[in-house]
Short mmCIF file of C-alpha atoms and ligand atoms in Angstrom, two decimals:
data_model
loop_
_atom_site.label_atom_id
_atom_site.label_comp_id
_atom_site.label_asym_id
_atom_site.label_seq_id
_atom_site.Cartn_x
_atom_site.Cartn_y
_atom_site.Cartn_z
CA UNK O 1 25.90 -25.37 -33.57
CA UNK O 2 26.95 -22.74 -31.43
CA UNK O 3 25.97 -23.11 -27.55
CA UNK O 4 25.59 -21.33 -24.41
CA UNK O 5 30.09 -19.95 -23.08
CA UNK O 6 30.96 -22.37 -20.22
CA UNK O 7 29.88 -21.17 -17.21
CA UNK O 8 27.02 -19.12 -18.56
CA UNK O 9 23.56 -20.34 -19.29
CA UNK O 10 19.81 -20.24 -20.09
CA UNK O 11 17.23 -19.82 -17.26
CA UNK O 12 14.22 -20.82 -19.34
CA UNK O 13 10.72 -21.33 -17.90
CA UNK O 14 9.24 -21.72 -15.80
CA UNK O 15 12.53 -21.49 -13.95
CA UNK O 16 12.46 -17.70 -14.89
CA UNK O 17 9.36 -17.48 -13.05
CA UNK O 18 10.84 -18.78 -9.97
CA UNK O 19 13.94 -16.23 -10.34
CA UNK O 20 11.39 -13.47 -11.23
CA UNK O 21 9.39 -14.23 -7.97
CA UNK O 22 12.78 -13.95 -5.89
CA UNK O 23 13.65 -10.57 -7.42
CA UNK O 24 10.43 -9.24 -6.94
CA UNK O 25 10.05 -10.48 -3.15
CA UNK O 26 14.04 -8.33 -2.90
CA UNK O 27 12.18 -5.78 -4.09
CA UNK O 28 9.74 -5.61 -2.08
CA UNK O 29 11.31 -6.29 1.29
CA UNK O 30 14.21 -3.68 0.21
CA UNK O 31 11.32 -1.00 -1.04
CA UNK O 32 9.51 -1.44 2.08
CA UNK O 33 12.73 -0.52 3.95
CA UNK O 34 13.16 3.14 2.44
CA UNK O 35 16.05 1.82 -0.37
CA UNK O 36 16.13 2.82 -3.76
CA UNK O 37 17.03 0.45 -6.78
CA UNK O 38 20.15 1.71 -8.71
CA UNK O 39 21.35 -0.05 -11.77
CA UNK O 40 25.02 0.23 -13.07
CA UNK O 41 26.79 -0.54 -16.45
CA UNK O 42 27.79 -4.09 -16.21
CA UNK O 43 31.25 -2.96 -17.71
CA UNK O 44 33.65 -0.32 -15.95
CA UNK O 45 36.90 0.80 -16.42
CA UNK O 46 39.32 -1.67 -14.89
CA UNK O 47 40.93 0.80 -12.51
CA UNK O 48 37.72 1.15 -10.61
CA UNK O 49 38.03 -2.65 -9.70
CA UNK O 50 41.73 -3.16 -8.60
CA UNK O 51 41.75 -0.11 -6.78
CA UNK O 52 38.69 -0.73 -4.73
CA UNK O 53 38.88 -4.74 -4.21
CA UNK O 54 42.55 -5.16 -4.28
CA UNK O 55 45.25 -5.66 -6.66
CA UNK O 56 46.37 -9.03 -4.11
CA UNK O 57 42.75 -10.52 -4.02
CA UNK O 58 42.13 -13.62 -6.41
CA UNK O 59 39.55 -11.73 -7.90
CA UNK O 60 41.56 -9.15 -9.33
CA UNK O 61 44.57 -11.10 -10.06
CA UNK O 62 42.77 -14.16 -11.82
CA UNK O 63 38.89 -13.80 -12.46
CA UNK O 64 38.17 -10.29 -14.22
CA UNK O 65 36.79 -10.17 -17.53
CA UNK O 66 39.23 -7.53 -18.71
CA UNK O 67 39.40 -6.44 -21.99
CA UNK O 68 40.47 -3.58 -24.72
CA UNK O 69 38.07 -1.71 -26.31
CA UNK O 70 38.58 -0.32 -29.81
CA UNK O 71 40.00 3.05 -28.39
CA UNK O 72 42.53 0.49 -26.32
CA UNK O 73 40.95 1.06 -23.07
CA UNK O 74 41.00 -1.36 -20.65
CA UNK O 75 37.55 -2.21 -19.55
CA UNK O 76 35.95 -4.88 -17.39
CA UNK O 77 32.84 -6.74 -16.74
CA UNK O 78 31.92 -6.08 -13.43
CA UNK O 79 32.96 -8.70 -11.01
CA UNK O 80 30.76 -7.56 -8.27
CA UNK O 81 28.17 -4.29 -7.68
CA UNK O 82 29.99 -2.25 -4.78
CA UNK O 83 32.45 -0.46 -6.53
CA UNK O 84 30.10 0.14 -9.04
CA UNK O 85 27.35 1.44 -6.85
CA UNK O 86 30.59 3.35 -4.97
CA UNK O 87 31.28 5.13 -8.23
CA UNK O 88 28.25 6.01 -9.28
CA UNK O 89 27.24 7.79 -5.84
CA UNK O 90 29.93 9.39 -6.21
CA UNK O 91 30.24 10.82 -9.92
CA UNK O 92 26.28 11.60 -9.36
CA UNK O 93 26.90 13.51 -5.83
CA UNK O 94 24.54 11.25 -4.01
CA UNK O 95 26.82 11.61 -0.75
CA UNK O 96 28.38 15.25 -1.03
CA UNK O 97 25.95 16.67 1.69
CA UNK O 98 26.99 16.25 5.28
CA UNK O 99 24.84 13.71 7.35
CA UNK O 100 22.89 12.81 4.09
CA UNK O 101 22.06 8.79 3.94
CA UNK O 102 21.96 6.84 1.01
CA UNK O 103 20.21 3.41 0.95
CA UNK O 104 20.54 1.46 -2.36
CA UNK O 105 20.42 -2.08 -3.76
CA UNK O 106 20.90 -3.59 -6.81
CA UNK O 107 20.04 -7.10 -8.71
CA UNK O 108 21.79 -7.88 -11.73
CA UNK O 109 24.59 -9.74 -13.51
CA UNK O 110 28.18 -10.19 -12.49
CA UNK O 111 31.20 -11.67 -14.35
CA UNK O 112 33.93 -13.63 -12.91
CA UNK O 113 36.52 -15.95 -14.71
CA UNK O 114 36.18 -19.12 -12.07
CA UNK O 115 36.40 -22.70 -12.28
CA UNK O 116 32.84 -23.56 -13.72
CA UNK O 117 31.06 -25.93 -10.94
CA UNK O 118 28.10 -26.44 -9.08
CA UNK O 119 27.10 -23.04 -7.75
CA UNK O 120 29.82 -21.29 -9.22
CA UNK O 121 29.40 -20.01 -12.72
CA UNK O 122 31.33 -17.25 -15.18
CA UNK O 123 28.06 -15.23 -15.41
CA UNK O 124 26.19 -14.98 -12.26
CA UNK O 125 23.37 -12.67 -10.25
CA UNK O 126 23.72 -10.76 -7.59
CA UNK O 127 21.13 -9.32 -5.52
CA UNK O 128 22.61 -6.80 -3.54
CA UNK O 129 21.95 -3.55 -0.59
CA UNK O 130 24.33 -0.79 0.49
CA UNK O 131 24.13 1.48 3.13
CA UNK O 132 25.97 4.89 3.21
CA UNK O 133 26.20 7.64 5.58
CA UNK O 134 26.47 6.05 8.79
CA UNK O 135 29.22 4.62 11.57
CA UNK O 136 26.34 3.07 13.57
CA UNK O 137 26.80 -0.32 14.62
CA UNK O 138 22.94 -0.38 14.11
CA UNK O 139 24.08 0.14 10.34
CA UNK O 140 25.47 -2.84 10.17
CA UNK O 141 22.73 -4.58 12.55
CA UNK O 142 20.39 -3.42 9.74
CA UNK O 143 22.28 -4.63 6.74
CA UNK O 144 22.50 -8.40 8.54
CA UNK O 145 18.76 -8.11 9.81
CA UNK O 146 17.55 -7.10 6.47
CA UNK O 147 19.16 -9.70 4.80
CA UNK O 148 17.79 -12.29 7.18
CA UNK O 149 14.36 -11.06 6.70
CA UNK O 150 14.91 -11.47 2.75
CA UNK O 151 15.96 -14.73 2.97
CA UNK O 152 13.17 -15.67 4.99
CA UNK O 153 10.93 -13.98 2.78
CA UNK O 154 11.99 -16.23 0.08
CA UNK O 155 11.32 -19.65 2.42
CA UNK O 156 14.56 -20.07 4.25
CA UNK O 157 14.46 -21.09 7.71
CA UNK O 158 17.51 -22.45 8.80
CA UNK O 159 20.65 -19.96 8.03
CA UNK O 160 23.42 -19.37 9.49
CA UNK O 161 25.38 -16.06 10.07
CA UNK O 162 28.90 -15.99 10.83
CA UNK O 163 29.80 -13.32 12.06
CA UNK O 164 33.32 -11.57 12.75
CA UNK O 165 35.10 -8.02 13.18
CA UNK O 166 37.82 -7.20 10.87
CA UNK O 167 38.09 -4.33 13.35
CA UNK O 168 39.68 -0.42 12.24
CA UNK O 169 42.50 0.37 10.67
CA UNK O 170 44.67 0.38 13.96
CA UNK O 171 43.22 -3.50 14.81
CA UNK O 172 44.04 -4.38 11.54
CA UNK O 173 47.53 -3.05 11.49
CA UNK O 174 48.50 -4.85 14.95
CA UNK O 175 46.49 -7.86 13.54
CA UNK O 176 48.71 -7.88 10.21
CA UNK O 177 52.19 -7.63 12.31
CA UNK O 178 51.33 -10.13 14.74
CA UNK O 179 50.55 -12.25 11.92
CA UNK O 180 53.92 -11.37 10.34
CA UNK O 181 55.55 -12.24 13.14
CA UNK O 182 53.90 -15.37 14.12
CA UNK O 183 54.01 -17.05 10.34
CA UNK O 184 57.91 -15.98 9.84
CA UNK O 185 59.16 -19.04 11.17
CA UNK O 186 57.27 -21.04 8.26
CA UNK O 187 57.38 -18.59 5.75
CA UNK O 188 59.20 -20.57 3.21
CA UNK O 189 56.65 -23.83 3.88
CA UNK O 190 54.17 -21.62 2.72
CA UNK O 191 53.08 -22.31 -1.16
CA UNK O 192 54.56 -19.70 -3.71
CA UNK O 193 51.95 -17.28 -4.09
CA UNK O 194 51.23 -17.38 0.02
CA UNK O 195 55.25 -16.58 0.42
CA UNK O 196 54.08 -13.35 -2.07
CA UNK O 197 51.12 -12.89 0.05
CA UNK O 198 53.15 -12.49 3.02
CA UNK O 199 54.77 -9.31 1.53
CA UNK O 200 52.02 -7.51 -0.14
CA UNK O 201 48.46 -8.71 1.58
CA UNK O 202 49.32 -11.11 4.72
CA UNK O 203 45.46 -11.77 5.27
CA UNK O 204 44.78 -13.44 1.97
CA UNK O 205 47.15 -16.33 3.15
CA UNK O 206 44.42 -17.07 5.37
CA UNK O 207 41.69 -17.77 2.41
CA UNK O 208 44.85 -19.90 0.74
CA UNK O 209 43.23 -22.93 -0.04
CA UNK O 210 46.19 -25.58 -0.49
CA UNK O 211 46.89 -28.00 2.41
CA UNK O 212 50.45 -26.61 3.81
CA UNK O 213 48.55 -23.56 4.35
CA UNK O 214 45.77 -24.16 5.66
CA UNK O 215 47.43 -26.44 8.20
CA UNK O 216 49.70 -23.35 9.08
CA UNK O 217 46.95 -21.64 9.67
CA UNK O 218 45.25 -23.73 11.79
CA UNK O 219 48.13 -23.75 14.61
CA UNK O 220 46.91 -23.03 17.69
CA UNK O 221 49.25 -20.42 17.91
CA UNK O 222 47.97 -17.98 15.32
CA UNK O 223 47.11 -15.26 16.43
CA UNK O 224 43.16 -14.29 16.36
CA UNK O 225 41.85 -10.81 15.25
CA UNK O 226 39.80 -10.67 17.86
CA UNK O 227 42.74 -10.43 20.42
CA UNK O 228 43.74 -7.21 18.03
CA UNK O 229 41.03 -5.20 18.45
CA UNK O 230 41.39 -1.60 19.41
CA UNK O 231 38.62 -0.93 22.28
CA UNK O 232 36.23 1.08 19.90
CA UNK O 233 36.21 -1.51 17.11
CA UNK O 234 35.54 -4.04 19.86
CA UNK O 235 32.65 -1.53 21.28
CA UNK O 236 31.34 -1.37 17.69
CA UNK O 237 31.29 -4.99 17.37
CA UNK O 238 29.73 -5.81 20.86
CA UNK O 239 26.64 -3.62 19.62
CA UNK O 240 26.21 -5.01 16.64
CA UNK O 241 25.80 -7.91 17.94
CA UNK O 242 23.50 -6.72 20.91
CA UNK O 243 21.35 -5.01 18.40
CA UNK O 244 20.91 -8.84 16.34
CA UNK O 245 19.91 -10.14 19.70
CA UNK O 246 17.25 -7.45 20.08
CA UNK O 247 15.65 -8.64 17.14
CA UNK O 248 16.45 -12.22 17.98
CA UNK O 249 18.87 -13.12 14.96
CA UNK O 250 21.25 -15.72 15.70
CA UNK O 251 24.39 -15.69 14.92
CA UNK O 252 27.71 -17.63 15.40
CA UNK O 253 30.90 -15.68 16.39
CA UNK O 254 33.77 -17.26 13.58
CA UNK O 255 36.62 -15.25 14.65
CA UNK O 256 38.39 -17.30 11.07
CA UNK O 257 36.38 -15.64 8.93
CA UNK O 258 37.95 -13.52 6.22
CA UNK O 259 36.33 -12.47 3.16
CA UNK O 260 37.57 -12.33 -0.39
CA UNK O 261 37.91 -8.38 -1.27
CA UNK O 262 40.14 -5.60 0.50
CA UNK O 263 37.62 -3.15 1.37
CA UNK O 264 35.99 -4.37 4.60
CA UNK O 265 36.34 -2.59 7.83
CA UNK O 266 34.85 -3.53 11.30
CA UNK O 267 32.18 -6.17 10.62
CA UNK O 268 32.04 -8.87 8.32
CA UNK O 269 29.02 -11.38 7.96
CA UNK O 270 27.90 -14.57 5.82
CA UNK O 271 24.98 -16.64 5.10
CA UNK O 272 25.32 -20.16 4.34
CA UNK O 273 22.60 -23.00 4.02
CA UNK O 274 23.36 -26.62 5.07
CA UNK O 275 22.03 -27.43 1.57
CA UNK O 276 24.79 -25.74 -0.02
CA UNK O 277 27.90 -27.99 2.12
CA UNK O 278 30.45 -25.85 3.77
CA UNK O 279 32.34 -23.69 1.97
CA UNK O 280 29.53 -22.17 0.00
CA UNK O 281 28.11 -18.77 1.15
CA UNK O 282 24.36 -18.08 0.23
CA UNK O 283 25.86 -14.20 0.63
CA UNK O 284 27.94 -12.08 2.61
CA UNK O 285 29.07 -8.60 2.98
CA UNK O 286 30.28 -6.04 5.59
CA UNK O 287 31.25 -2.48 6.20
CA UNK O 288 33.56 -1.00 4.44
CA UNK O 289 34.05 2.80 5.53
CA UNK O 290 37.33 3.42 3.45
CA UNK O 291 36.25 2.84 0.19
CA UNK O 292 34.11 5.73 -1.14
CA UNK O 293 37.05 8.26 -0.17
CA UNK O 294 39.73 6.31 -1.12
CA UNK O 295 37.47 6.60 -4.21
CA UNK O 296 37.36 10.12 -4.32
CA UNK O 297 34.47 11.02 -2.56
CA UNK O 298 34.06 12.37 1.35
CA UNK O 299 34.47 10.03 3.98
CA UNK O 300 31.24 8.08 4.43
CA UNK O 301 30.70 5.29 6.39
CA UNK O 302 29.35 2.43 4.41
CA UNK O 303 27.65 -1.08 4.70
CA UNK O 304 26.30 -3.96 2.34
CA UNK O 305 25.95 -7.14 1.46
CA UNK O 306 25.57 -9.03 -1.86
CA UNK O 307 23.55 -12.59 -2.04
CA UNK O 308 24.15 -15.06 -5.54
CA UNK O 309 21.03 -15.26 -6.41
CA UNK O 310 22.18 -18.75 -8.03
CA UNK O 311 22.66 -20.64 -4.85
CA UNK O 312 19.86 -18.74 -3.29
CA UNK O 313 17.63 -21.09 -5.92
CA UNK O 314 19.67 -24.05 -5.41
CA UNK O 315 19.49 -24.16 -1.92
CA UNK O 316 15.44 -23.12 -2.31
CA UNK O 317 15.03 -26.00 -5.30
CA UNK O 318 16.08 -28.37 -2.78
CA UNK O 319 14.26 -27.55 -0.32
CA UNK O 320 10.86 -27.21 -2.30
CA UNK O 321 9.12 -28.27 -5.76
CA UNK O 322 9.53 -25.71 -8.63
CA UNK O 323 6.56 -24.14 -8.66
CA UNK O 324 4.50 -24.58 -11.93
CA UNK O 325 4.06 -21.34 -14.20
CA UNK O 326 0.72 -19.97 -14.08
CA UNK O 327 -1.87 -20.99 -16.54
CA UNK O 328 -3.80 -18.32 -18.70
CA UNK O 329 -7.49 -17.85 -17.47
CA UNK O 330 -8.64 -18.50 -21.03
CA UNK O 331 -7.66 -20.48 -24.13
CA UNK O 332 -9.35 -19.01 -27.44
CA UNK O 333 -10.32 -22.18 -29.66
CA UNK O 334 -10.60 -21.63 -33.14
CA UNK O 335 -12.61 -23.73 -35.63
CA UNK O 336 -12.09 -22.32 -39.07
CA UNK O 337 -9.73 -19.41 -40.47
CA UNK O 338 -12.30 -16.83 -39.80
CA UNK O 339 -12.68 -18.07 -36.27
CA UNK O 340 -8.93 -17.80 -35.90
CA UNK O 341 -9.26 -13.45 -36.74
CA UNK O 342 -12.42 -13.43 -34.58
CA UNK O 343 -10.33 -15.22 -31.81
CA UNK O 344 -7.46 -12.67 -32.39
CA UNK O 345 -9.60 -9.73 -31.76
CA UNK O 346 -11.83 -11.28 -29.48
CA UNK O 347 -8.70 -12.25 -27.46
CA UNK O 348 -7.13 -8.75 -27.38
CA UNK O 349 -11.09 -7.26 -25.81
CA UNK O 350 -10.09 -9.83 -23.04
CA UNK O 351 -6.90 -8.89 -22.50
CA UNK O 352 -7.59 -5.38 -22.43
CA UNK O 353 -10.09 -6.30 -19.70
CA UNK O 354 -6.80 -7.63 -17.88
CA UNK O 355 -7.79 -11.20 -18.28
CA UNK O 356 -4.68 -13.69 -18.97
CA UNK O 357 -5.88 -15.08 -22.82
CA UNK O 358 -3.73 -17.59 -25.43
CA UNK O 359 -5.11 -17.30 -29.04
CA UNK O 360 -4.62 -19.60 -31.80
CA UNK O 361 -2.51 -17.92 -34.94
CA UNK O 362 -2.98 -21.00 -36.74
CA UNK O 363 -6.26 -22.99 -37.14
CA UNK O 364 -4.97 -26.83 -35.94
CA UNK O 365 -7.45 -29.28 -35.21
CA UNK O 366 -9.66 -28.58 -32.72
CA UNK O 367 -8.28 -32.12 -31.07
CA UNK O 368 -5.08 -30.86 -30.81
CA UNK O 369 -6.13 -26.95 -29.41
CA UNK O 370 -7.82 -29.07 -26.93
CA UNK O 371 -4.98 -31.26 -26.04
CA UNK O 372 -2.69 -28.50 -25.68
CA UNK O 373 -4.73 -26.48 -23.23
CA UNK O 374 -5.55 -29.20 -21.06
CA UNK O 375 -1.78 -29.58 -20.92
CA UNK O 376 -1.40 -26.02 -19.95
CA UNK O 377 -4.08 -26.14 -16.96
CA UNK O 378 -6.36 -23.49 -18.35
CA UNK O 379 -9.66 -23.35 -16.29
CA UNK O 380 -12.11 -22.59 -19.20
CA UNK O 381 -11.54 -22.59 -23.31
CA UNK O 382 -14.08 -20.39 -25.44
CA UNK O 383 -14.70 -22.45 -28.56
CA UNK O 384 -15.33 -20.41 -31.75
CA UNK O 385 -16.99 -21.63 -35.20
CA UNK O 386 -19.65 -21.40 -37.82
CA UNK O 387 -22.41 -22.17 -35.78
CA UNK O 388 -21.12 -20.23 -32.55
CA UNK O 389 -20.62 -17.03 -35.57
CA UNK O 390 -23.81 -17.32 -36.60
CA UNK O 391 -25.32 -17.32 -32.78
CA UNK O 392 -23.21 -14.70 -31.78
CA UNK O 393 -21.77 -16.62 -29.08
CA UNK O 394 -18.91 -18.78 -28.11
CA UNK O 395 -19.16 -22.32 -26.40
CA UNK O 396 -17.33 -21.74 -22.82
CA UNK O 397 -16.23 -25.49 -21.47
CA UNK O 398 -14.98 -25.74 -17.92
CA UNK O 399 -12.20 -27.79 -18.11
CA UNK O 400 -12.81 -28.81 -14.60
CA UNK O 401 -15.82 -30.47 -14.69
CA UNK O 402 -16.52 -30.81 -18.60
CA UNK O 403 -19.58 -28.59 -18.61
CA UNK O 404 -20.44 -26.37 -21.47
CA UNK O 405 -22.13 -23.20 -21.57
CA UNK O 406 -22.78 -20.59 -24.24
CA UNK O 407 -21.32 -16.97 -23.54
CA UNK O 408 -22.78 -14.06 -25.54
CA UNK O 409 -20.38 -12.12 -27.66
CA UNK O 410 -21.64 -8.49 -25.34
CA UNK O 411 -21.21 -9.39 -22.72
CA UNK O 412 -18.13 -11.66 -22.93
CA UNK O 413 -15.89 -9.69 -20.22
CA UNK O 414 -18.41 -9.62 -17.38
CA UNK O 415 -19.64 -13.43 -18.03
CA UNK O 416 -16.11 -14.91 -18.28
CA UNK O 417 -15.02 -12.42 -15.42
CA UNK O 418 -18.04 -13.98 -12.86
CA UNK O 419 -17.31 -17.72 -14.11
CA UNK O 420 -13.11 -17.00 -13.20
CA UNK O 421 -14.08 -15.72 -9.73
CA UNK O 422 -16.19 -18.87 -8.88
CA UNK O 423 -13.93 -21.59 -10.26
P1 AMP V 1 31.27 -12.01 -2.92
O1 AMP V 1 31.02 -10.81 -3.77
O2 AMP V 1 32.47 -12.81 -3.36
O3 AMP V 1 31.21 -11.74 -1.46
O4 AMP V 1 30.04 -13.00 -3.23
C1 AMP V 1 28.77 -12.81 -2.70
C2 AMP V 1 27.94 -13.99 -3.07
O5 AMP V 1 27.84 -14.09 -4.49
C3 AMP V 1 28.50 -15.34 -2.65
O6 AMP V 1 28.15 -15.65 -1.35
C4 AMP V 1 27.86 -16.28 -3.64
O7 AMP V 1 26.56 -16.62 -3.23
C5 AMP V 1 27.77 -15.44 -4.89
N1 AMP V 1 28.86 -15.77 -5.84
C6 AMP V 1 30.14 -15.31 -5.85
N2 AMP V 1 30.82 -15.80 -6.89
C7 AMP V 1 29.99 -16.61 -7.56
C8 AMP V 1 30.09 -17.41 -8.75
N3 AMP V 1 31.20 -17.47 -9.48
N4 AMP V 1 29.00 -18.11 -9.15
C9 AMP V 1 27.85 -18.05 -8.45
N5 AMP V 1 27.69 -17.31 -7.33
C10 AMP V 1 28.73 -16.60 -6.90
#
């Protein structure tokens, strides 16, 4: 039997209808706020992802889905929707015009080769906004805001944001050498591929994960990036936050946090859930004003944020009962083959009419029919057989109260509309 890859999987209803009503309500909340939905190829070349996230992220060095094609390209599956979304605005000449804004988000797929576990698969969703055009701290005061306001949407009340400033180019240089200078001494504690990191991307050693590091890193004499930060990036950050308080987000300053990909300028944000225990973000993001002209487009500045939609419905799932999928309005009940065409047709005249109908294709017992939409939570089943044919009628039973009723064949639509409305 062949099954499911490990880390990938089925969502099967009525779980679909609960990731369905999540991806509409991003929809709507991002719709409402003037962006556009863009969709991407979920494969790339692989360039496009080691020179935008990194070539010393963990990403890029151990989780791509990179492969040759038949031509002996090297391709991959997209292991997150920025660059992609980068690229694209890019090839298509969405940000060529001076002072022109681009507002964009994305839900779909991503691919990354990671130690299957709970919350972290191989094939996961992203639901995704970026924001291009603009240096405005009130950018970035958007991006967080509007993510808020999604997640609340969706029945979250009690998030977190962490916030921090990466700072600009300058901060980040004088952040880098006074971290060079300050983890020299203990350079050769660190664990091989942190005494690499030192050399080629010094601020990954602080995501490093194994115990000697982590305890380097927590020395109280580290130095913090917030005492590196040049007097505009710390002007930039200060708004931001003043423009969260305007709205009344809180947030919590975590002058520790890093996140995973090279690209991020200025201010960096997550989302976490208690539900979720601590190392697991709900979503994150931040601005990243480098990336579409290292690219090869203009200089734009540039902020987003990407949310799994996976933990999103883990964290919700524990919080509330799945909801149930809804039932049809009718169930069509047929009694004998003929009934079974009549209820075909008849059906379709009621779905036209925009009513939500299950036919039979097959004519079971009428005990079993029955069973199964009572199961199913159908308000009202329209029996159909001989007698019922040769009336011209069908036999409408409220599977509420047990009533019957007899509905004329004419005027079907308008009787079964009225009896829907009241029940
Ligand atoms: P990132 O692109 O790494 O900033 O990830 C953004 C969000 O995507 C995270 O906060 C997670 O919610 C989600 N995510 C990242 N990797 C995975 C994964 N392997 N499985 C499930 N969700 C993921």
């Amino acid at each position: 039997m062949i099954k499911a890859l490990r880390g990938t999987y089925d969502i099967l209803p009525p779980d679909s209808y609960l990731w369905a009503g999540v991806e509409a309500t991003a929809r709507s909340t991002f719709l409402c706020a003037g962006f556009g939905e863009i969709r991407t190829p979920v494969f790339e070349q692989t360039d496009l992802f080691t020179r935008s996230i990194g070539e010393v992220t963990d990403i890029v060095e151990k989780e791509m889905y990179t492969f040759q094609d038949r031509k002996g390209r090297s391709l991959t599956l997209r292991p997150e929707g920025t660059a992609c979304v980068v690229r694209a605005c890019i090839e298509h000449k969405l940000l060529s015009q001076q002072g022109a804004m681009q507002k964009l988000f994305y839900i779909g797929p991503m691919f990354r080769y990671e130690r299957p576990q709970a919350g972290r698969q191989r094939q996961f969703n992203q639901i995704g906004v970026e924001i291009f055009g603009s240096y405005s701290p009130l950018a970035d005061a958007d991006a967080i805001a509007l993510m808020v306001r999604f997640f609340a949407a969706v029945g979250f009340d009690q998030l977190t944001v962490r916030l921090n400033s990466l700072g600009d180019d300058a901060s980040l240089d004088a952040y880098r050498a006074a971290l060079r200078a300050t983890l020299a001494p203990h350079r050769d504690a660190l664990c091989n591929e942190c005494q690499r990191r030192y050399d080629k991307n010094i601020l990954r050693v602080l995501d490093c994960k194994v115990p000697v590091c982590r305890e380097i890193c927590a020395r109280d004499d580290m130095p913090t990036l917030a005492q590196h930060l040049s007097p505009a990036a710390a002007a930039h950050y200060a708004d931001v936050k003043t423009a969260l308080d305007t709205l009344g987000i809180p947030y919590e300053d975590v002058p520790s946090l890093v996140r995973g990909l090279d690209y991020y300028t200025h201010t960096i944000f997550e989302v976490t859930d208690a539900s979720l225990g601590a190392q697991d973000a709900l979503g994150g993001g931040g601005r990243y004003d480098g990336l579409v002209q290292a690219m090869g487009g203009p200089p734009t500045g540039a902020v987003g944020f990407a949310i799994g939609t996976e933990r999103l419905l883990m964290a919700l799932r524990a919080k509330n009962a799945p909801p149930d999928l809804p039932p049809p309005d009718i169930a069509l009940i047929a009694c004998d083959e003929e009934a079974c065409r009549e209820c075909f047709s008849y059906g379709y005249t009621l779905r036209d009419a925009g009513l939500r109908v299950h036919f039979p294709y097959d004519t079971l017992s009428i005990k079993a029919q029955m069973r199964a939409a009572g199961a199913s939570g159908v308000p009202y089943v329209l029996l159909r057989g001989k007698d019922e044919r040769e009336a011209g009628v069908f036999t409408c039973k409220n599977m509420k109260d047990g009533t019957h009723s007899q509905v004329r064949e004419e005027t079907l639509i308008e009787q079964m509309r009225v009896l829907l409305q009241q029940s």
